[in-house]
Amino acid sequence: IKMDRGSARVIAANNVFAHIDDLAAVADGISNLLADDGVFVFEVSYLLDVFEQTLFDTIYHEHLAYHSVAPLRMFFASHGLHLFDVERVSAHGGSLRGFVQKSGGPHTESSSVENLIALEHTAGIDQTASFHEFGARLEALKAELTGLLRRLKAEGNSIIGFGAPAKATTLMYYFELGSDVIDVIVDEGPLKLGLLTPGLHVPVVSSDALYDRNPDYVLILAWNFADPIIEKHARYSDQGGQFIVPLPRLELRP
């Protein structure tokens, strides 16, 4: 690329940088390709958001790495690069956007770098004990949600799920939500309709089932889109149905 096109003024990697096994080789490639005044811009899921907002269901085979600013700054520096600016963005429940230049580049380091490192330290995501606490928090959420759902089923209520993203599989397995709890899952993506969820084999059907079946409760598995889902399907609520939002805290919403 460098021989054919010259050095790059901008290199962008949104939601792919964290998926790479050999980040060191990629960083060396970026350092080689980047112009002296160029900028590498990347976006990754932010560990601080995973920790604070209990985004455990975003963790699956494709998403095994979650980054934070303090180690990223050291990592880039070890490859002749300088992380000079960072910002938090809302993508995927909470992401980190970083701006990197060659060491000695023209950009002055923003206060945002030290500010986020301070937040990370205050939150304790550089401490093992914090993640033991994170695990205990998940167990408490699991007990609360499964207790509610099993009580509702025992009382004769019907429950369907809403949304079949990849992360729903993580959530369903961890919370032990199979077809004994969820009758079907509705999804608005046509490619998933008529299929079954991985392993647990809950049928995925169109959102028409929300009105044809008129279930007592809808568990929103795509919970990070709870607000637009509830707003779009206000007619279901008007018919007396209730939405259950499992995370980041359990809510029943009309």
Tab-separated table of C-alpha atoms in Angstrom:
chain	number	residue	atom	x	y	z
A	1	ILE	CA	0.000	0.000	0.000
A	2	LYS	CA	2.764	2.421	0.949
A	3	MET	CA	4.650	1.819	-2.321
A	4	ASP	CA	1.513	2.168	-4.457
A	5	ARG	CA	-0.318	4.944	-2.604
A	6	GLY	CA	2.135	6.559	-0.222
A	7	SER	CA	1.788	7.042	3.541
A	8	ALA	CA	-1.689	7.365	5.027
A	9	ARG	CA	-2.964	10.608	6.520
A	10	VAL	CA	-5.820	8.708	8.191
A	11	ILE	CA	-6.254	5.033	9.134
A	12	ALA	CA	-9.605	4.032	10.658
A	13	ALA	CA	-10.595	0.816	12.426
A	14	ASN	CA	-14.079	0.869	13.953
A	15	ASN	CA	-15.072	-2.232	15.917
A	16	VAL	CA	-12.426	-4.440	14.290
A	17	PHE	CA	-9.252	-3.523	16.190
A	18	ALA	CA	-10.338	-5.488	19.265
A	19	HIS	CA	-11.026	-8.646	17.240
A	20	ILE	CA	-7.429	-9.178	16.132
A	21	ASP	CA	-5.261	-11.814	17.792
A	22	ASP	CA	-1.906	-10.198	16.951
A	23	LEU	CA	-2.421	-6.550	17.809
A	24	ALA	CA	1.341	-6.004	18.084
A	25	ALA	CA	1.851	-6.816	14.394
A	26	VAL	CA	-1.085	-4.569	13.449
A	27	ALA	CA	0.333	-1.687	15.518
A	28	ASP	CA	3.700	-2.099	13.787
A	29	GLY	CA	1.915	-2.026	10.424
A	30	ILE	CA	0.046	1.146	11.391
A	31	SER	CA	3.278	2.784	12.534
A	32	ASN	CA	4.913	1.893	9.212
A	33	LEU	CA	2.003	3.073	7.060
A	34	LEU	CA	1.063	6.246	8.924
A	35	ALA	CA	2.360	9.580	7.674
A	36	ASP	CA	4.414	11.662	10.108
A	37	ASP	CA	1.391	13.938	10.623
A	38	GLY	CA	-1.186	11.164	10.141
A	39	VAL	CA	-3.772	9.889	12.621
A	40	PHE	CA	-4.990	6.380	13.408
A	41	VAL	CA	-8.599	6.454	14.667
A	42	PHE	CA	-10.060	3.335	16.267
A	43	GLU	CA	-13.182	2.374	18.169
A	44	VAL	CA	-13.405	-0.545	20.606
A	45	SER	CA	-15.806	-1.707	23.295
A	46	TYR	CA	-14.789	0.063	26.485
A	47	LEU	CA	-14.035	-2.068	29.521
A	48	LEU	CA	-15.223	0.683	31.868
A	49	ASP	CA	-18.680	0.591	30.262
A	50	VAL	CA	-18.757	-3.217	30.363
A	51	PHE	CA	-17.996	-3.028	34.079
A	52	GLU	CA	-20.269	-0.126	35.019
A	53	GLN	CA	-23.271	-1.096	32.874
A	54	THR	CA	-23.007	-4.890	33.268
A	55	LEU	CA	-22.544	-5.453	29.531
A	56	PHE	CA	-21.522	-9.070	30.064
A	57	ASP	CA	-23.715	-10.318	27.218
A	58	THR	CA	-21.516	-8.541	24.676
A	59	ILE	CA	-18.802	-11.095	25.516
A	60	TYR	CA	-18.789	-14.012	23.081
A	61	HIS	CA	-16.495	-15.764	20.583
A	62	GLU	CA	-16.080	-12.693	18.392
A	63	HIS	CA	-15.696	-10.204	21.249
A	64	LEU	CA	-13.090	-11.471	23.681
A	65	ALA	CA	-11.008	-8.306	24.137
A	66	TYR	CA	-12.217	-5.214	26.013
A	67	HIS	CA	-9.871	-2.269	26.207
A	68	SER	CA	-9.196	0.595	28.579
A	69	VAL	CA	-7.071	3.707	28.215
A	70	ALA	CA	-4.229	3.048	30.660
A	71	PRO	CA	-2.942	-0.179	29.047
A	72	LEU	CA	-3.694	1.097	25.531
A	73	ARG	CA	-1.438	4.103	26.095
A	74	MET	CA	1.428	1.833	27.156
A	75	PHE	CA	0.758	-0.575	24.295
A	76	PHE	CA	0.879	2.100	21.606
A	77	ALA	CA	3.972	3.706	23.132
A	78	SER	CA	5.800	0.368	22.909
A	79	HIS	CA	5.182	0.454	19.144
A	80	GLY	CA	6.351	3.999	18.494
A	81	LEU	CA	2.859	5.446	18.669
A	82	HIS	CA	1.159	8.012	20.891
A	83	LEU	CA	-2.467	7.822	22.077
A	84	PHE	CA	-3.151	11.558	22.244
A	85	ASP	CA	-6.949	11.810	22.524
A	86	VAL	CA	-9.863	9.597	23.619
A	87	GLU	CA	-13.618	9.941	23.912
A	88	ARG	CA	-16.485	7.793	25.105
A	89	VAL	CA	-19.172	7.014	22.515
A	90	SER	CA	-22.477	5.191	22.827
A	91	ALA	CA	-21.956	2.471	20.190
A	92	HIS	CA	-22.573	-1.108	21.379
A	93	GLY	CA	-23.624	0.011	24.826
A	94	GLY	CA	-20.419	1.943	25.436
A	95	SER	CA	-17.290	2.249	23.339
A	96	LEU	CA	-13.964	4.058	23.368
A	97	ARG	CA	-12.770	6.081	20.387
A	98	GLY	CA	-9.044	6.726	20.341
A	99	PHE	CA	-6.770	8.963	18.262
A	100	VAL	CA	-3.167	7.894	17.727
A	101	GLN	CA	-0.186	9.508	16.046
A	102	LYS	CA	3.445	8.582	15.616
A	103	SER	CA	5.547	9.333	18.690
A	104	GLY	CA	6.675	12.943	18.436
A	105	GLY	CA	3.758	13.805	16.133
A	106	PRO	CA	2.198	17.262	15.872
A	107	HIS	CA	-0.811	16.764	18.154
A	108	THR	CA	-0.705	17.760	21.824
A	109	GLU	CA	-2.066	15.157	24.214
A	110	SER	CA	-5.608	15.971	25.323
A	111	SER	CA	-6.550	16.032	29.008
A	112	SER	CA	-9.134	13.366	28.116
A	113	VAL	CA	-6.432	10.689	28.285
A	114	GLU	CA	-5.484	11.358	31.904
A	115	ASN	CA	-9.113	12.021	32.827
A	116	LEU	CA	-10.278	8.593	31.642
A	117	ILE	CA	-7.300	6.856	33.220
A	118	ALA	CA	-8.294	8.489	36.517
A	119	LEU	CA	-11.894	7.280	36.059
A	120	GLU	CA	-10.665	3.747	35.361
A	121	HIS	CA	-8.555	3.772	38.503
A	122	THR	CA	-11.427	5.116	40.608
A	123	ALA	CA	-13.754	2.416	39.253
A	124	GLY	CA	-11.156	-0.201	40.097
A	125	ILE	CA	-10.972	-1.894	36.701
A	126	ASP	CA	-7.233	-2.283	37.229
A	127	GLN	CA	-7.940	-4.468	40.291
A	128	THR	CA	-8.794	-8.176	40.342
A	129	ALA	CA	-11.177	-7.709	43.260
A	130	SER	CA	-13.407	-5.479	41.148
A	131	PHE	CA	-14.104	-8.307	38.728
A	132	HIS	CA	-14.920	-10.708	41.537
A	133	GLU	CA	-17.482	-8.087	42.588
A	134	PHE	CA	-18.658	-7.888	38.956
A	135	GLY	CA	-19.265	-11.648	38.993
A	136	ALA	CA	-21.214	-11.395	42.241
A	137	ARG	CA	-23.316	-8.612	40.719
A	138	LEU	CA	-24.160	-10.840	37.756
A	139	GLU	CA	-25.203	-13.671	40.048
A	140	ALA	CA	-27.529	-11.317	41.926
A	141	LEU	CA	-29.080	-10.127	38.650
A	142	LYS	CA	-29.506	-13.728	37.535
A	143	ALA	CA	-31.292	-14.688	40.741
A	144	GLU	CA	-33.577	-11.649	40.498
A	145	LEU	CA	-34.508	-12.176	36.842
A	146	THR	CA	-34.951	-15.941	36.907
A	147	GLY	CA	-36.946	-15.671	40.124
A	148	LEU	CA	-39.319	-13.196	38.481
A	149	LEU	CA	-39.706	-15.172	35.235
A	150	ARG	CA	-40.301	-18.517	36.917
A	151	ARG	CA	-42.864	-16.955	39.241
A	152	LEU	CA	-44.670	-15.421	36.277
A	153	LYS	CA	-44.669	-18.753	34.433
A	154	ALA	CA	-45.920	-20.583	37.531
A	155	GLU	CA	-48.815	-18.122	37.659
A	156	GLY	CA	-49.749	-19.114	34.107
A	157	ASN	CA	-48.391	-16.082	32.265
A	158	SER	CA	-47.039	-16.281	28.731
A	159	ILE	CA	-43.587	-14.795	28.031
A	160	ILE	CA	-41.884	-14.178	24.711
A	161	GLY	CA	-38.502	-12.629	23.969
A	162	PHE	CA	-37.772	-9.647	21.758
A	163	GLY	CA	-34.586	-9.521	19.714
A	164	ALA	CA	-32.225	-12.280	18.633
A	165	PRO	CA	-28.799	-10.626	18.389
A	166	ALA	CA	-25.697	-12.723	18.975
A	167	LYS	CA	-25.376	-11.419	22.517
A	168	ALA	CA	-28.827	-12.803	23.362
A	169	THR	CA	-27.267	-16.272	23.320
A	170	THR	CA	-24.804	-15.281	26.051
A	171	LEU	CA	-27.618	-13.749	28.096
A	172	MET	CA	-29.959	-16.724	27.668
A	173	TYR	CA	-27.342	-19.294	28.618
A	174	TYR	CA	-26.075	-17.387	31.636
A	175	PHE	CA	-29.592	-16.678	32.881
A	176	GLU	CA	-30.783	-20.194	31.922
A	177	LEU	CA	-33.628	-18.954	29.729
A	178	GLY	CA	-34.722	-21.767	27.433
A	179	SER	CA	-38.015	-22.718	25.840
A	180	ASP	CA	-39.385	-23.638	29.266
A	181	VAL	CA	-39.392	-19.901	30.044
A	182	ILE	CA	-39.573	-18.130	26.664
A	183	ASP	CA	-42.162	-19.407	24.184
A	184	VAL	CA	-40.699	-17.717	21.089
A	185	ILE	CA	-38.449	-14.776	20.251
A	186	VAL	CA	-39.641	-12.072	17.890
A	187	ASP	CA	-37.113	-10.321	15.684
A	188	GLU	CA	-37.435	-7.722	12.951
A	189	GLY	CA	-34.478	-9.021	10.922
A	190	PRO	CA	-35.857	-11.166	8.059
A	191	LEU	CA	-32.753	-13.383	7.858
A	192	LYS	CA	-33.402	-14.812	11.334
A	193	LEU	CA	-37.075	-15.620	10.946
A	194	GLY	CA	-37.959	-19.304	10.973
A	195	LEU	CA	-34.676	-20.239	12.622
A	196	LEU	CA	-33.848	-21.380	16.164
A	197	THR	CA	-31.591	-19.772	18.751
A	198	PRO	CA	-28.185	-21.507	19.084
A	199	GLY	CA	-28.254	-24.490	21.410
A	200	LEU	CA	-31.435	-23.621	23.287
A	201	HIS	CA	-33.563	-23.877	20.111
A	202	VAL	CA	-36.150	-21.208	20.877
A	203	PRO	CA	-38.043	-20.384	17.629
A	204	VAL	CA	-37.472	-16.938	16.089
A	205	VAL	CA	-40.620	-15.432	14.554
A	206	SER	CA	-41.728	-12.080	13.153
A	207	SER	CA	-42.913	-9.236	15.356
A	208	ASP	CA	-46.470	-9.966	14.233
A	209	ALA	CA	-46.454	-12.571	17.013
A	210	LEU	CA	-46.427	-9.717	19.495
A	211	TYR	CA	-50.022	-8.977	18.489
A	212	ASP	CA	-51.183	-12.387	17.264
A	213	ARG	CA	-50.145	-14.077	20.505
A	214	ASN	CA	-50.621	-11.021	22.751
A	215	PRO	CA	-48.353	-12.449	25.474
A	216	ASP	CA	-48.591	-11.245	29.042
A	217	TYR	CA	-44.926	-10.254	29.129
A	218	VAL	CA	-42.158	-9.515	26.620
A	219	LEU	CA	-38.554	-9.965	27.772
A	220	ILE	CA	-36.369	-7.581	25.770
A	221	LEU	CA	-33.206	-9.534	24.967
A	222	ALA	CA	-31.886	-6.670	22.823
A	223	TRP	CA	-32.117	-4.601	25.995
A	224	ASN	CA	-29.792	-1.802	24.850
A	225	PHE	CA	-32.552	-0.909	22.340
A	226	ALA	CA	-35.326	-1.139	24.943
A	227	ASP	CA	-36.515	2.463	24.585
A	228	PRO	CA	-37.067	2.436	20.801
A	229	ILE	CA	-38.591	-1.073	20.959
A	230	ILE	CA	-41.088	-0.039	23.632
A	231	GLU	CA	-41.886	3.180	21.791
A	232	LYS	CA	-42.373	1.401	18.461
A	233	HIS	CA	-44.666	-1.221	19.994
A	234	ALA	CA	-46.757	1.030	22.206
A	235	ARG	CA	-49.844	-0.734	20.832
A	236	TYR	CA	-48.775	-3.891	22.670
A	237	SER	CA	-48.585	-1.941	25.922
A	238	ASP	CA	-51.971	-0.373	25.185
A	239	GLN	CA	-53.391	-3.908	24.968
A	240	GLY	CA	-52.231	-4.520	28.543
A	241	GLY	CA	-48.889	-6.192	27.902
A	242	GLN	CA	-45.742	-5.468	29.885
A	243	PHE	CA	-42.089	-5.301	28.885
A	244	ILE	CA	-39.316	-6.741	31.032
A	245	VAL	CA	-35.906	-5.057	30.626
A	246	PRO	CA	-33.261	-7.363	32.164
A	247	LEU	CA	-30.204	-5.082	32.169
A	248	PRO	CA	-28.418	-3.015	33.355
A	249	ARG	CA	-31.020	-3.362	36.115
A	250	LEU	CA	-34.256	-5.321	36.111
A	251	GLU	CA	-37.300	-3.226	35.148
A	252	LEU	CA	-40.958	-3.907	34.361
A	253	ARG	CA	-42.265	-1.297	31.973
A	254	PRO	CA	-45.813	-0.884	30.663
